[in-house]
mmCIF file of N, CA and C and ligand atoms in Angstrom:
data_model
loop_
_atom_site.group_PDB
_atom_site.id
_atom_site.type_symbol
_atom_site.label_atom_id
_atom_site.label_comp_id
_atom_site.label_asym_id
_atom_site.label_seq_id
_atom_site.Cartn_x
_atom_site.Cartn_y
_atom_site.Cartn_z
ATOM 1 N N MET Z 1 108.799 59.326 108.401
ATOM 2 C CA MET Z 1 109.059 59.794 107.026
ATOM 3 C C MET Z 1 107.751 59.811 106.244
ATOM 4 N N THR Z 2 107.556 60.866 105.540
ATOM 5 C CA THR Z 2 106.319 60.995 104.784
ATOM 6 C C THR Z 2 106.611 60.882 103.292
ATOM 7 N N ILE Z 3 105.885 60.026 102.646
ATOM 8 C CA ILE Z 3 106.059 59.849 101.210
ATOM 9 C C ILE Z 3 104.761 60.240 100.500
ATOM 10 N N LYS Z 4 104.904 61.115 99.523
ATOM 11 C CA LYS Z 4 103.746 61.451 98.696
ATOM 12 C C LYS Z 4 104.108 61.190 97.245
ATOM 13 N N LEU Z 5 103.088 61.071 96.423
ATOM 14 C CA LEU Z 5 103.335 60.836 95.017
ATOM 15 C C LEU Z 5 103.331 62.149 94.249
ATOM 16 N N CYS Z 6 104.265 62.254 93.314
ATOM 17 C CA CYS Z 6 104.348 63.442 92.475
ATOM 18 C C CYS Z 6 103.031 63.640 91.725
ATOM 19 N N LEU Z 7 102.598 64.886 91.668
ATOM 20 C CA LEU Z 7 101.333 65.176 90.994
ATOM 21 C C LEU Z 7 101.457 65.012 89.480
ATOM 22 N N ASP Z 8 102.674 65.098 89.001
ATOM 23 C CA ASP Z 8 102.864 65.012 87.559
ATOM 24 C C ASP Z 8 103.161 63.601 87.080
ATOM 25 N N CYS Z 9 104.016 62.895 87.812
ATOM 26 C CA CYS Z 9 104.479 61.617 87.275
ATOM 27 C C CYS Z 9 104.266 60.445 88.232
ATOM 28 N N ASP Z 10 103.681 60.717 89.407
ATOM 29 C CA ASP Z 10 103.408 59.651 90.384
ATOM 30 C C ASP Z 10 104.673 59.027 90.976
ATOM 31 N N HIS Z 11 105.784 59.695 90.813
ATOM 32 C CA HIS Z 11 107.007 59.234 91.440
ATOM 33 C C HIS Z 11 106.939 59.557 92.929
ATOM 34 N N GLU Z 12 107.503 58.684 93.751
ATOM 35 C CA GLU Z 12 107.468 58.919 95.191
ATOM 36 C C GLU Z 12 108.400 60.065 95.574
ATOM 37 N N ILE Z 13 107.872 60.966 96.414
ATOM 38 C CA ILE Z 13 108.660 62.102 96.884
ATOM 39 C C ILE Z 13 108.775 62.012 98.400
ATOM 40 N N ASP Z 14 110.004 62.071 98.887
ATOM 41 C CA ASP Z 14 110.253 62.014 100.323
ATOM 42 C C ASP Z 14 110.145 63.418 100.909
ATOM 43 N N LEU Z 15 109.188 63.596 101.801
ATOM 44 C CA LEU Z 15 108.966 64.919 102.382
ATOM 45 C C LEU Z 15 109.727 65.108 103.687
ATOM 46 N N GLY Z 16 110.450 64.085 104.105
ATOM 47 C CA GLY Z 16 111.200 64.211 105.346
ATOM 48 C C GLY Z 16 110.370 63.808 106.550
ATOM 49 N N LEU Z 17 110.971 63.975 107.715
ATOM 50 C CA LEU Z 17 110.320 63.521 108.939
ATOM 51 C C LEU Z 17 109.160 64.413 109.343
ATOM 52 N N THR Z 18 109.330 65.708 109.145
ATOM 53 C CA THR Z 18 108.299 66.639 109.600
ATOM 54 C C THR Z 18 107.959 67.640 108.501
ATOM 55 N N PRO Z 19 107.064 67.249 107.634
ATOM 56 C CA PRO Z 19 106.623 68.165 106.572
ATOM 57 C C PRO Z 19 105.998 69.418 107.175
ATOM 58 N N THR Z 20 106.295 70.559 106.598
ATOM 59 C CA THR Z 20 105.732 71.804 107.115
ATOM 60 C C THR Z 20 104.993 72.543 106.009
ATOM 61 N N MET Z 21 104.009 73.302 106.423
ATOM 62 C CA MET Z 21 103.230 74.089 105.469
ATOM 63 C C MET Z 21 104.148 75.014 104.678
ATOM 64 N N GLY Z 22 103.969 75.026 103.369
ATOM 65 C CA GLY Z 22 104.753 75.919 102.538
ATOM 66 C C GLY Z 22 106.095 75.348 102.119
ATOM 67 N N GLN Z 23 106.441 74.212 102.677
ATOM 68 C CA GLN Z 23 107.710 73.580 102.297
ATOM 69 C C GLN Z 23 107.673 73.176 100.832
ATOM 70 N N ARG Z 24 108.754 73.443 100.135
ATOM 71 C CA ARG Z 24 108.795 73.090 98.725
ATOM 72 C C ARG Z 24 109.695 71.886 98.511
ATOM 73 N N VAL Z 25 109.218 70.989 97.697
ATOM 74 C CA VAL Z 25 109.982 69.790 97.407
ATOM 75 C C VAL Z 25 110.074 69.630 95.895
ATOM 76 N N LYS Z 26 111.149 68.998 95.466
ATOM 77 C CA LYS Z 26 111.352 68.804 94.045
ATOM 78 C C LYS Z 26 111.286 67.327 93.727
ATOM 79 N N CYS Z 27 110.506 67.012 92.731
ATOM 80 C CA CYS Z 27 110.424 65.627 92.291
ATOM 81 C C CYS Z 27 111.753 65.251 91.639
ATOM 82 N N THR Z 28 112.330 64.169 92.137
ATOM 83 C CA THR Z 28 113.629 63.775 91.592
ATOM 84 C C THR Z 28 113.498 63.099 90.235
ATOM 85 N N HIS Z 29 112.272 62.805 89.866
ATOM 86 C CA HIS Z 29 112.047 62.100 88.604
ATOM 87 C C HIS Z 29 111.793 63.065 87.446
ATOM 88 N N CYS Z 30 110.842 63.982 87.641
ATOM 89 C CA CYS Z 30 110.483 64.883 86.542
ATOM 90 C C CYS Z 30 110.921 66.320 86.810
ATOM 91 N N GLY Z 31 111.343 66.597 88.050
ATOM 92 C CA GLY Z 31 111.900 67.915 88.329
ATOM 93 C C GLY Z 31 110.888 68.974 88.713
ATOM 94 N N VAL Z 32 109.623 68.616 88.758
ATOM 95 C CA VAL Z 32 108.610 69.603 89.084
ATOM 96 C C VAL Z 32 108.759 70.018 90.552
ATOM 97 N N ILE Z 33 108.460 71.284 90.828
ATOM 98 C CA ILE Z 33 108.511 71.787 92.190
ATOM 99 C C ILE Z 33 107.102 71.764 92.770
ATOM 100 N N LEU Z 34 106.977 71.115 93.913
ATOM 101 C CA LEU Z 34 105.677 71.040 94.567
ATOM 102 C C LEU Z 34 105.769 71.668 95.951
ATOM 103 N N GLU Z 35 104.638 72.145 96.432
ATOM 104 C CA GLU Z 35 104.597 72.810 97.723
ATOM 105 C C GLU Z 35 103.604 72.105 98.628
ATOM 106 N N ILE Z 36 103.973 71.985 99.900
ATOM 107 C CA ILE Z 36 103.075 71.359 100.860
ATOM 108 C C ILE Z 36 102.027 72.385 101.286
ATOM 109 N N ILE Z 37 100.785 72.104 100.955
ATOM 110 C CA ILE Z 37 99.714 73.050 101.263
ATOM 111 C C ILE Z 37 98.929 72.616 102.478
ATOM 112 N N SER Z 38 99.168 71.415 102.950
ATOM 113 C CA SER Z 38 98.462 70.913 104.125
ATOM 114 C C SER Z 38 99.313 69.825 104.760
ATOM 115 N N THR Z 39 99.261 69.727 106.079
ATOM 116 C CA THR Z 39 100.067 68.716 106.753
ATOM 117 C C THR Z 39 99.219 67.666 107.461
ATOM 118 N N ASP Z 40 97.909 67.837 107.468
ATOM 119 C CA ASP Z 40 97.047 66.864 108.159
ATOM 120 C C ASP Z 40 95.722 66.748 107.446
ATOM 121 N N PRO Z 41 95.617 65.922 106.430
ATOM 122 C CA PRO Z 41 96.700 65.075 105.919
ATOM 123 C C PRO Z 41 97.646 65.863 105.033
ATOM 124 N N THR Z 42 98.770 65.294 104.738
ATOM 125 C CA THR Z 42 99.746 65.977 103.895
ATOM 126 C C THR Z 42 99.244 66.048 102.454
ATOM 127 N N GLU Z 43 99.210 67.274 101.959
ATOM 128 C CA GLU Z 43 98.766 67.467 100.584
ATOM 129 C C GLU Z 43 99.781 68.318 99.843
ATOM 130 N N LEU Z 44 99.983 67.979 98.576
ATOM 131 C CA LEU Z 44 100.897 68.746 97.740
ATOM 132 C C LEU Z 44 100.121 69.494 96.673
ATOM 133 N N ASP Z 45 100.707 70.608 96.246
ATOM 134 C CA ASP Z 45 100.115 71.336 95.131
ATOM 135 C C ASP Z 45 101.255 71.933 94.318
ATOM 136 N N TRP Z 46 100.952 72.297 93.105
ATOM 137 C CA TRP Z 46 101.985 72.895 92.277
ATOM 138 C C TRP Z 46 102.325 74.296 92.785
ATOM 139 N N VAL Z 47 103.574 74.652 92.614
ATOM 140 C CA VAL Z 47 104.005 76.004 92.953
ATOM 141 C C VAL Z 47 103.849 76.861 91.707
ATOM 142 N N TYR Z 48 103.193 77.987 91.890
ATOM 143 C CA TYR Z 48 102.988 78.874 90.756
ATOM 144 C C TYR Z 48 104.015 79.983 90.804
ATOM 145 N N ASP Z 49 105.068 79.796 90.035
ATOM 146 C CA ASP Z 49 106.126 80.796 90.026
ATOM 147 C C ASP Z 49 105.748 81.973 89.157
ATOM 148 N N GLY Z 50 106.381 83.096 89.429
ATOM 149 C CA GLY Z 50 106.084 84.283 88.654
ATOM 150 C C GLY Z 50 106.016 85.494 89.549
ATOM 151 N N PRO Z 51 105.777 86.646 88.963
ATOM 152 C CA PRO Z 51 105.790 87.898 89.723
ATOM 153 C C PRO Z 51 104.661 87.999 90.732
ATOM 154 N N ALA Z 52 103.664 87.158 90.617
ATOM 155 C CA ALA Z 52 102.504 87.295 91.483
ATOM 156 C C ALA Z 52 102.598 86.401 92.725
ATOM 157 N N VAL Z 53 103.723 85.754 92.924
ATOM 158 C CA VAL Z 53 103.846 84.861 94.075
ATOM 159 C C VAL Z 53 103.718 85.633 95.379
ATOM 160 N N ASN Z 54 102.949 85.114 96.277
ATOM 161 C CA ASN Z 54 102.758 85.695 97.603
ATOM 162 C C ASN Z 54 102.110 87.077 97.562
ATOM 163 N N VAL Z 55 101.360 87.341 96.543
ATOM 164 C CA VAL Z 55 100.684 88.628 96.454
ATOM 165 C C VAL Z 55 99.252 88.478 96.943
ATOM 166 N N ASP Z 56 98.809 89.456 97.679
ATOM 167 C CA ASP Z 56 97.414 89.477 98.099
ATOM 168 C C ASP Z 56 96.591 90.027 96.951
ATOM 169 N N TRP Z 57 95.944 89.130 96.241
ATOM 170 C CA TRP Z 57 95.234 89.544 95.026
ATOM 171 C C TRP Z 57 94.070 90.462 95.330
ATOM 172 N N GLY Z 58 93.607 90.477 96.540
ATOM 173 C CA GLY Z 58 92.435 91.264 96.846
ATOM 174 C C GLY Z 58 92.652 92.759 96.865
ATOM 175 N N LYS Z 59 93.893 93.183 97.055
ATOM 176 C CA LYS Z 59 94.055 94.621 97.234
ATOM 177 C C LYS Z 59 95.329 95.213 96.656
ATOM 178 N N SER Z 60 96.314 94.400 96.316
ATOM 179 C CA SER Z 60 97.582 95.037 95.982
ATOM 180 C C SER Z 60 98.248 94.510 94.716
ATOM 181 N N TRP Z 61 97.543 93.702 93.947
ATOM 182 C CA TRP Z 61 98.208 93.149 92.769
ATOM 183 C C TRP Z 61 98.648 94.244 91.804
ATOM 184 N N TRP Z 62 97.903 95.350 91.768
ATOM 185 C CA TRP Z 62 98.198 96.401 90.812
ATOM 186 C C TRP Z 62 99.411 97.224 91.217
ATOM 187 N N ARG Z 63 99.896 96.995 92.419
ATOM 188 C CA ARG Z 63 101.058 97.760 92.870
ATOM 189 C C ARG Z 63 102.376 97.116 92.453
ATOM 190 N N LEU Z 64 102.269 95.972 91.818
ATOM 191 C CA LEU Z 64 103.487 95.241 91.475
ATOM 192 C C LEU Z 64 104.441 96.071 90.633
ATOM 193 N N SER Z 65 103.886 96.843 89.707
ATOM 194 C CA SER Z 65 104.738 97.588 88.798
ATOM 195 C C SER Z 65 104.961 99.017 89.268
ATOM 196 N N THR Z 66 104.465 99.327 90.459
ATOM 197 C CA THR Z 66 104.613 100.683 90.972
ATOM 198 C C THR Z 66 105.839 100.779 91.884
ATOM 199 N N PRO Z 67 106.742 101.679 91.571
ATOM 200 C CA PRO Z 67 107.923 101.848 92.440
ATOM 201 C C PRO Z 67 107.501 102.179 93.855
ATOM 202 N N SER Z 68 108.239 101.670 94.800
ATOM 203 C CA SER Z 68 107.918 101.927 96.188
ATOM 204 C C SER Z 68 108.151 103.381 96.528
ATOM 205 N N THR Z 69 107.132 103.989 97.101
ATOM 206 C CA THR Z 69 107.251 105.395 97.496
ATOM 207 C C THR Z 69 107.204 105.546 99.002
ATOM 208 N N ASP Z 70 107.333 104.419 99.665
ATOM 209 C CA ASP Z 70 107.319 104.483 101.129
ATOM 210 C C ASP Z 70 108.536 105.248 101.656
ATOM 211 N N ARG Z 71 108.275 106.037 102.684
ATOM 212 C CA ARG Z 71 109.365 106.802 103.252
ATOM 213 C C ARG Z 71 110.331 105.854 103.947
HETATM 214 ZN ZN1 ZN S 1 107.461 63.957 89.114
#
């Protein structure tokens, strides 16, 4: 079992037996959503919600508001 401390309130967060990259966990104390960004060692980071999630900023961010014209 892996325990990490919440980045916001230092409350212990149980990551389960096998933390995986990209896994999201919620602090039961303050409710913040954190994401596992590394598993060796296990590191948490804040999840940045919004329309830009999972966007490749290098080449396609401007397509967000463009209707898909793919055939
Ligand atoms: Zn917290």
